[in-house]
PDB file of C-alpha atoms in Angstrom:
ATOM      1  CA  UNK A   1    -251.812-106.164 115.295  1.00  0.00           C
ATOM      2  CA  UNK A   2    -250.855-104.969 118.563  1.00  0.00           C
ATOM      3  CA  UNK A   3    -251.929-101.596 120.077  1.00  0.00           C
ATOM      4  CA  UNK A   4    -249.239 -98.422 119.580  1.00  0.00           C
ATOM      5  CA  UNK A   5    -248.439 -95.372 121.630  1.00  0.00           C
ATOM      6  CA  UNK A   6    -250.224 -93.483 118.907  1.00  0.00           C
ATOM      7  CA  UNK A   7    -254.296 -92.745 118.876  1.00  0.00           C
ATOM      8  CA  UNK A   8    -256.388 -95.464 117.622  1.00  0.00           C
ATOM      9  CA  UNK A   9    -257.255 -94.750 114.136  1.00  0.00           C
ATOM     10  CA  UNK A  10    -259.916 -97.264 111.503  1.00  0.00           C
ATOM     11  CA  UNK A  11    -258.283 -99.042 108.821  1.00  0.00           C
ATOM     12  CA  UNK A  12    -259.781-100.858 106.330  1.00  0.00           C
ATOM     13  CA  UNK A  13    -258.055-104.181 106.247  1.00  0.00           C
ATOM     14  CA  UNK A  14    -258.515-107.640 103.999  1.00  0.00           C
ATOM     15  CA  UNK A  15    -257.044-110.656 103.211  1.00  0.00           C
ATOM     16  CA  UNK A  16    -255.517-112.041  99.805  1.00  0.00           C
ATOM     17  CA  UNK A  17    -253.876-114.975  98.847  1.00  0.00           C
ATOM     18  CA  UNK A  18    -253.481-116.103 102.926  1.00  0.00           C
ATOM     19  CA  UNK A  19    -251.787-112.408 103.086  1.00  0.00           C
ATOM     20  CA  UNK A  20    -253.550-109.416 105.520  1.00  0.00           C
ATOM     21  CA  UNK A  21    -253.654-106.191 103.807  1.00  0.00           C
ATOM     22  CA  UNK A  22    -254.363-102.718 104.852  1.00  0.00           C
ATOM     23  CA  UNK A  23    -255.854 -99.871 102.837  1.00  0.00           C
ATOM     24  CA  UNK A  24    -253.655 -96.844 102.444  1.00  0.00           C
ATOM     25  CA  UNK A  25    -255.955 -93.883 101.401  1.00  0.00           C
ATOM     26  CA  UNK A  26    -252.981 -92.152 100.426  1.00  0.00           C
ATOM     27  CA  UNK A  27    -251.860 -94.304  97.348  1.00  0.00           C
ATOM     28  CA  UNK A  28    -255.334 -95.279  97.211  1.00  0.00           C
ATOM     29  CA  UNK A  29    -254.619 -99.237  97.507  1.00  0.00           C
ATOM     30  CA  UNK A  30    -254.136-102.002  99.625  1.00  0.00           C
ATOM     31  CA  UNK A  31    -250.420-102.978 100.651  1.00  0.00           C
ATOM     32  CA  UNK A  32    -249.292-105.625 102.671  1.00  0.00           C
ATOM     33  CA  UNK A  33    -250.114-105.079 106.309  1.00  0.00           C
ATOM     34  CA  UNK A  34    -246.587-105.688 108.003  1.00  0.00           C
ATOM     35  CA  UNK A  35    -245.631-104.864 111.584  1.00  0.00           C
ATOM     36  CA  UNK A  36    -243.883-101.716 109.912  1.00  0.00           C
ATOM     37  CA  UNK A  37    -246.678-100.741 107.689  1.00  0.00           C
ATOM     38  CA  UNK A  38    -248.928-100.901 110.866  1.00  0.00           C
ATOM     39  CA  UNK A  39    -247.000 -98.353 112.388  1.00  0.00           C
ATOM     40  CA  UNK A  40    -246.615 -96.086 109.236  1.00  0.00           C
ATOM     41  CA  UNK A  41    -250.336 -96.277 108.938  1.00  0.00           C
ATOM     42  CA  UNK A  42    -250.564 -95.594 112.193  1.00  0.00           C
ATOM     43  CA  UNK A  43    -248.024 -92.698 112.129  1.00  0.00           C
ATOM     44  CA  UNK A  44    -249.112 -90.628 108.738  1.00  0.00           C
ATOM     45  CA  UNK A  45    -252.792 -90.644 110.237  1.00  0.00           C
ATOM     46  CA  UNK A  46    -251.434 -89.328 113.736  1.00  0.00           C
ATOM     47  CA  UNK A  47    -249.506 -86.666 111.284  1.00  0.00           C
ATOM     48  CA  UNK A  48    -252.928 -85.834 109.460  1.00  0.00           C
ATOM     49  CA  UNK A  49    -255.288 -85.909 112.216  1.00  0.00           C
ATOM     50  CA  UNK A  50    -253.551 -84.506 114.927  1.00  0.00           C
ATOM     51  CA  UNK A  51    -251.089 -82.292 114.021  1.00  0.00           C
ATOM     52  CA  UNK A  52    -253.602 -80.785 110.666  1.00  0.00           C
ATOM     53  CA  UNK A  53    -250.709 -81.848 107.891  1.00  0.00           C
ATOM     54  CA  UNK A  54    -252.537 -81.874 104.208  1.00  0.00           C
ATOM     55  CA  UNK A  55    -252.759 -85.522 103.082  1.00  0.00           C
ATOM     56  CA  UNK A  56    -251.778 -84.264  99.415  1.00  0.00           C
ATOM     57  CA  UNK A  57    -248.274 -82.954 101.097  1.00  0.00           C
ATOM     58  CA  UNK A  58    -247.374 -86.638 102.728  1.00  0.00           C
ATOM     59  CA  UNK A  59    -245.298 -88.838 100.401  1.00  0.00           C
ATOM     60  CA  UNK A  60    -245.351 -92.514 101.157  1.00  0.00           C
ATOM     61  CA  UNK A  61    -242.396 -95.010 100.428  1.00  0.00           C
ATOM     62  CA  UNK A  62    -241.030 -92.195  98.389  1.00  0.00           C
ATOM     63  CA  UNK A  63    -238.070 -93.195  95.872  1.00  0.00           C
ATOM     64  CA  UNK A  64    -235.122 -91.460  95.780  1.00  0.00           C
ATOM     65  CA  UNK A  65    -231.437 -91.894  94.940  1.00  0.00           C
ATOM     66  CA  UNK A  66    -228.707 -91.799  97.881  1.00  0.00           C
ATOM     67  CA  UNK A  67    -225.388 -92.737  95.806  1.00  0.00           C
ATOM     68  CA  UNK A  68    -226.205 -94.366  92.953  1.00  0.00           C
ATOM     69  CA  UNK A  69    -228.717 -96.424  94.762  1.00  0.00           C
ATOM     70  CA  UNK A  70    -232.517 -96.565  94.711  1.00  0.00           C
ATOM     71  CA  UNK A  71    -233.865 -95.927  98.421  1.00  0.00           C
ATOM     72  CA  UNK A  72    -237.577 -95.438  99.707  1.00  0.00           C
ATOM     73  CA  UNK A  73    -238.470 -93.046 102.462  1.00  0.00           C
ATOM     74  CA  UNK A  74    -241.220 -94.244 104.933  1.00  0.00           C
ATOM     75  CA  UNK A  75    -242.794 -90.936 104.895  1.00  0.00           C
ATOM     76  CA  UNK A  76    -242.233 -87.600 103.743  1.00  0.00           C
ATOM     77  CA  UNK A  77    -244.203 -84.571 104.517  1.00  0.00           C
ATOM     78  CA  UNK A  78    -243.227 -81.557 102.042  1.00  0.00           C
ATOM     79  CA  UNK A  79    -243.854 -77.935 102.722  1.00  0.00           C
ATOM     80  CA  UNK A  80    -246.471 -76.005 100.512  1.00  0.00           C
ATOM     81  CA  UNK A  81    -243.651 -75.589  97.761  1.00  0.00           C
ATOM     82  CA  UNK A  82    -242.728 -78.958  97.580  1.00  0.00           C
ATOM     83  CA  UNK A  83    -239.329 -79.414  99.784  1.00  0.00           C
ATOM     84  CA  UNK A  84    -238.762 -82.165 102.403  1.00  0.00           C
ATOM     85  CA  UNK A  85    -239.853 -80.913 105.820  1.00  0.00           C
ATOM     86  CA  UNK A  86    -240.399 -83.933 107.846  1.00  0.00           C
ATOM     87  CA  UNK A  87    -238.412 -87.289 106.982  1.00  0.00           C
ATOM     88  CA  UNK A  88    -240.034 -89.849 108.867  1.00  0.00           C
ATOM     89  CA  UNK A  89    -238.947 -93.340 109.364  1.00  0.00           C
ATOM     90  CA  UNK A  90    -240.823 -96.277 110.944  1.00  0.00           C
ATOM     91  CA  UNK A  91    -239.539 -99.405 112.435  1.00  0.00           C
ATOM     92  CA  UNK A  92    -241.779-102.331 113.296  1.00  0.00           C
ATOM     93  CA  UNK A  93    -243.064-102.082 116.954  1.00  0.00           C
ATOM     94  CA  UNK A  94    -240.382-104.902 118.013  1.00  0.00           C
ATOM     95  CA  UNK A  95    -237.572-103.390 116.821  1.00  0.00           C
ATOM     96  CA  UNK A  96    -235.588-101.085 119.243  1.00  0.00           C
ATOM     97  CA  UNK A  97    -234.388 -97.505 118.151  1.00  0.00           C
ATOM     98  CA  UNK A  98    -230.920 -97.660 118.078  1.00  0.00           C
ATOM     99  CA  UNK A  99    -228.387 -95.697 116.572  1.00  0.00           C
ATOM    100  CA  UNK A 100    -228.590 -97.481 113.115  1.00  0.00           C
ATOM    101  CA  UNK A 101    -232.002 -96.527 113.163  1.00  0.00           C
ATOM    102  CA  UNK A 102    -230.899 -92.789 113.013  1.00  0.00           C
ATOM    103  CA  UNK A 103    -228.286 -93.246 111.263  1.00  0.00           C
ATOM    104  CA  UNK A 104    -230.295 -94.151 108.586  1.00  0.00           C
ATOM    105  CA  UNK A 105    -232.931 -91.594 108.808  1.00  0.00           C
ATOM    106  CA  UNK A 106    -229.370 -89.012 108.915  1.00  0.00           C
ATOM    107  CA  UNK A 107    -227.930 -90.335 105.410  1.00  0.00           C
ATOM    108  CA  UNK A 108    -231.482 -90.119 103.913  1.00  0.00           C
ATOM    109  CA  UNK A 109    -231.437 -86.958 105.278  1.00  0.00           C
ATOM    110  CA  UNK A 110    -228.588 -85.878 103.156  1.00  0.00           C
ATOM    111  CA  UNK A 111    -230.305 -86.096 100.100  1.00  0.00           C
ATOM    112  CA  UNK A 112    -233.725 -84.734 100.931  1.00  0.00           C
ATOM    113  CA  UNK A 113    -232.455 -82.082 103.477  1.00  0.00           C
ATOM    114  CA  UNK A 114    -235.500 -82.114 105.924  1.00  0.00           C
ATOM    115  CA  UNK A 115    -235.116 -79.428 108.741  1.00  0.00           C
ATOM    116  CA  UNK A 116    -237.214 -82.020 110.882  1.00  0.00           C
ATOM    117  CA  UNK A 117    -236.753 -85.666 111.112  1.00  0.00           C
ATOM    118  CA  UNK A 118    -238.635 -88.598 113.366  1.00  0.00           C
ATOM    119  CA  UNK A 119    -237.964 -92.180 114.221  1.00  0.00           C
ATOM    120  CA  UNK A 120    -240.938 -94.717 115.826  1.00  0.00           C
ATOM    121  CA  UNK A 121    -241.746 -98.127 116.087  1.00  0.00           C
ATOM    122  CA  UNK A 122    -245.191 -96.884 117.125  1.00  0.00           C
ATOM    123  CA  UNK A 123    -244.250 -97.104 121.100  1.00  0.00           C
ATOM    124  CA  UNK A 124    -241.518 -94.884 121.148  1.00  0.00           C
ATOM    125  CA  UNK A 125    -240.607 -91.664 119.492  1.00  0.00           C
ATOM    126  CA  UNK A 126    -237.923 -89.493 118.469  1.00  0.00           C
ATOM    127  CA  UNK A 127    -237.991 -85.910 116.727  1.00  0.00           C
ATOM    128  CA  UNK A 128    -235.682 -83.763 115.838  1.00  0.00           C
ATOM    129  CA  UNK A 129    -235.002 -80.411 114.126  1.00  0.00           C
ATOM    130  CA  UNK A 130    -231.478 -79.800 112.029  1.00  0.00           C
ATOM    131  CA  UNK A 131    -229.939 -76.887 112.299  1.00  0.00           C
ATOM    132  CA  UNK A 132    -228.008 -77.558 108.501  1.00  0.00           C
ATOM    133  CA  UNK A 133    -225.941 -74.149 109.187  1.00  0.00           C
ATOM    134  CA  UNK A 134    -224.409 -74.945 112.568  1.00  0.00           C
ATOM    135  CA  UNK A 135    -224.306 -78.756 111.410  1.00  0.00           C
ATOM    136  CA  UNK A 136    -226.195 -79.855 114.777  1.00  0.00           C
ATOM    137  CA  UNK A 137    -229.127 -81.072 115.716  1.00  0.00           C
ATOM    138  CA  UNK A 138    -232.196 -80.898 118.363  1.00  0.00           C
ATOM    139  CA  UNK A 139    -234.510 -83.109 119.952  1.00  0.00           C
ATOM    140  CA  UNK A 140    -237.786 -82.128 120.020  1.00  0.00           C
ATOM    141  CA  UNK A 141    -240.429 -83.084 123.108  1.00  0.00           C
ATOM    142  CA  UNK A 142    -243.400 -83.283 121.049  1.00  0.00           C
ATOM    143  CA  UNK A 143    -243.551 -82.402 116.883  1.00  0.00           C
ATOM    144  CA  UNK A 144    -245.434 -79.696 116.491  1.00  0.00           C
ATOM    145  CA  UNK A 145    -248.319 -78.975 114.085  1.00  0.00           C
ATOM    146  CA  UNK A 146    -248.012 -78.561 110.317  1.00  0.00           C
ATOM    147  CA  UNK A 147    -248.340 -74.404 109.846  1.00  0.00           C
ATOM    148  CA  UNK A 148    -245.404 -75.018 113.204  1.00  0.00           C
ATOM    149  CA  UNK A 149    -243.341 -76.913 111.207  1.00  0.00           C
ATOM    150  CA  UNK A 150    -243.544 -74.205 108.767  1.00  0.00           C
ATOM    151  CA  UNK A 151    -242.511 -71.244 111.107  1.00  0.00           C
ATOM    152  CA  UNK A 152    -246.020 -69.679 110.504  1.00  0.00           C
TER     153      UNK A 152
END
């Protein structure tokens, strides 16, 4: 897999059936290692490691309904009571951020009201804080750490 604009992090990896597969400590099995799930990987360790978010509050491919239809969020990091703060969604490294990209990550957004969102594909980068009162949004030079995040 090719290198990402993100720190180099250790992954336990495999092979099964003629498939590569990558351990993800955080539902504590191996999933297929795809050029998105690379950068996921990549992403929720960058999340944990660098910017001190508990592993216990980051939600992988979490289900959810947007109407009447089962969706999965990339990632989801929830504050210390349990609500969406960060809705993160990865793209594989060759796929450009475009609007659909964020438009995506925006209708998710409806349902699990994050005040922060990001979109990567491991090279580039976008954050963003909602302001859900004045119906706007933000972008964000660099996400800030978890207790940040939390306005502590």
């Amino acid at each position: 897999m090719e290198t990402l604009n993100l720190p180099t992090y250790e992954f336990r990896t495999t092979e099964r059936d003629g498939k590569r597969m990558i351990y993800d400590p955080l539902r504590d099995r191996y999933v297929r290692l795809t050029p998105e799930e690379w950068v996921r990987q990549h992403f929720v360790q960058y999340l944990i490691q660098e910017l001190d978010v508990p592993a216990g509050l980051v939600a992988i491919e979490a289900a959810f309904q947007y109407q009447d239809q089962p969706r999965r969020a990339d990632a989801i990091v929830h504050d210390r009571h349990g609500d969406s703060l960060l809705l993160v969604e990865c793209k594989a490294p060759r796929v450009s951020i475009n609007q659909d990209a964020f438009d995506q990550c925006a209708r998710y957004n409806i349902v699990l009201e994050a005040p922060y969102l990001v979109v990567t594909n491991g090279h580039i980068h976008y954050a963003c804080a909602i302001d859900f009162e004045d119906r706007s949004y933000s972008f964000l030079d660099d996400l800030p750490p978890y207790n940040d995040l939390l306005g502590e």
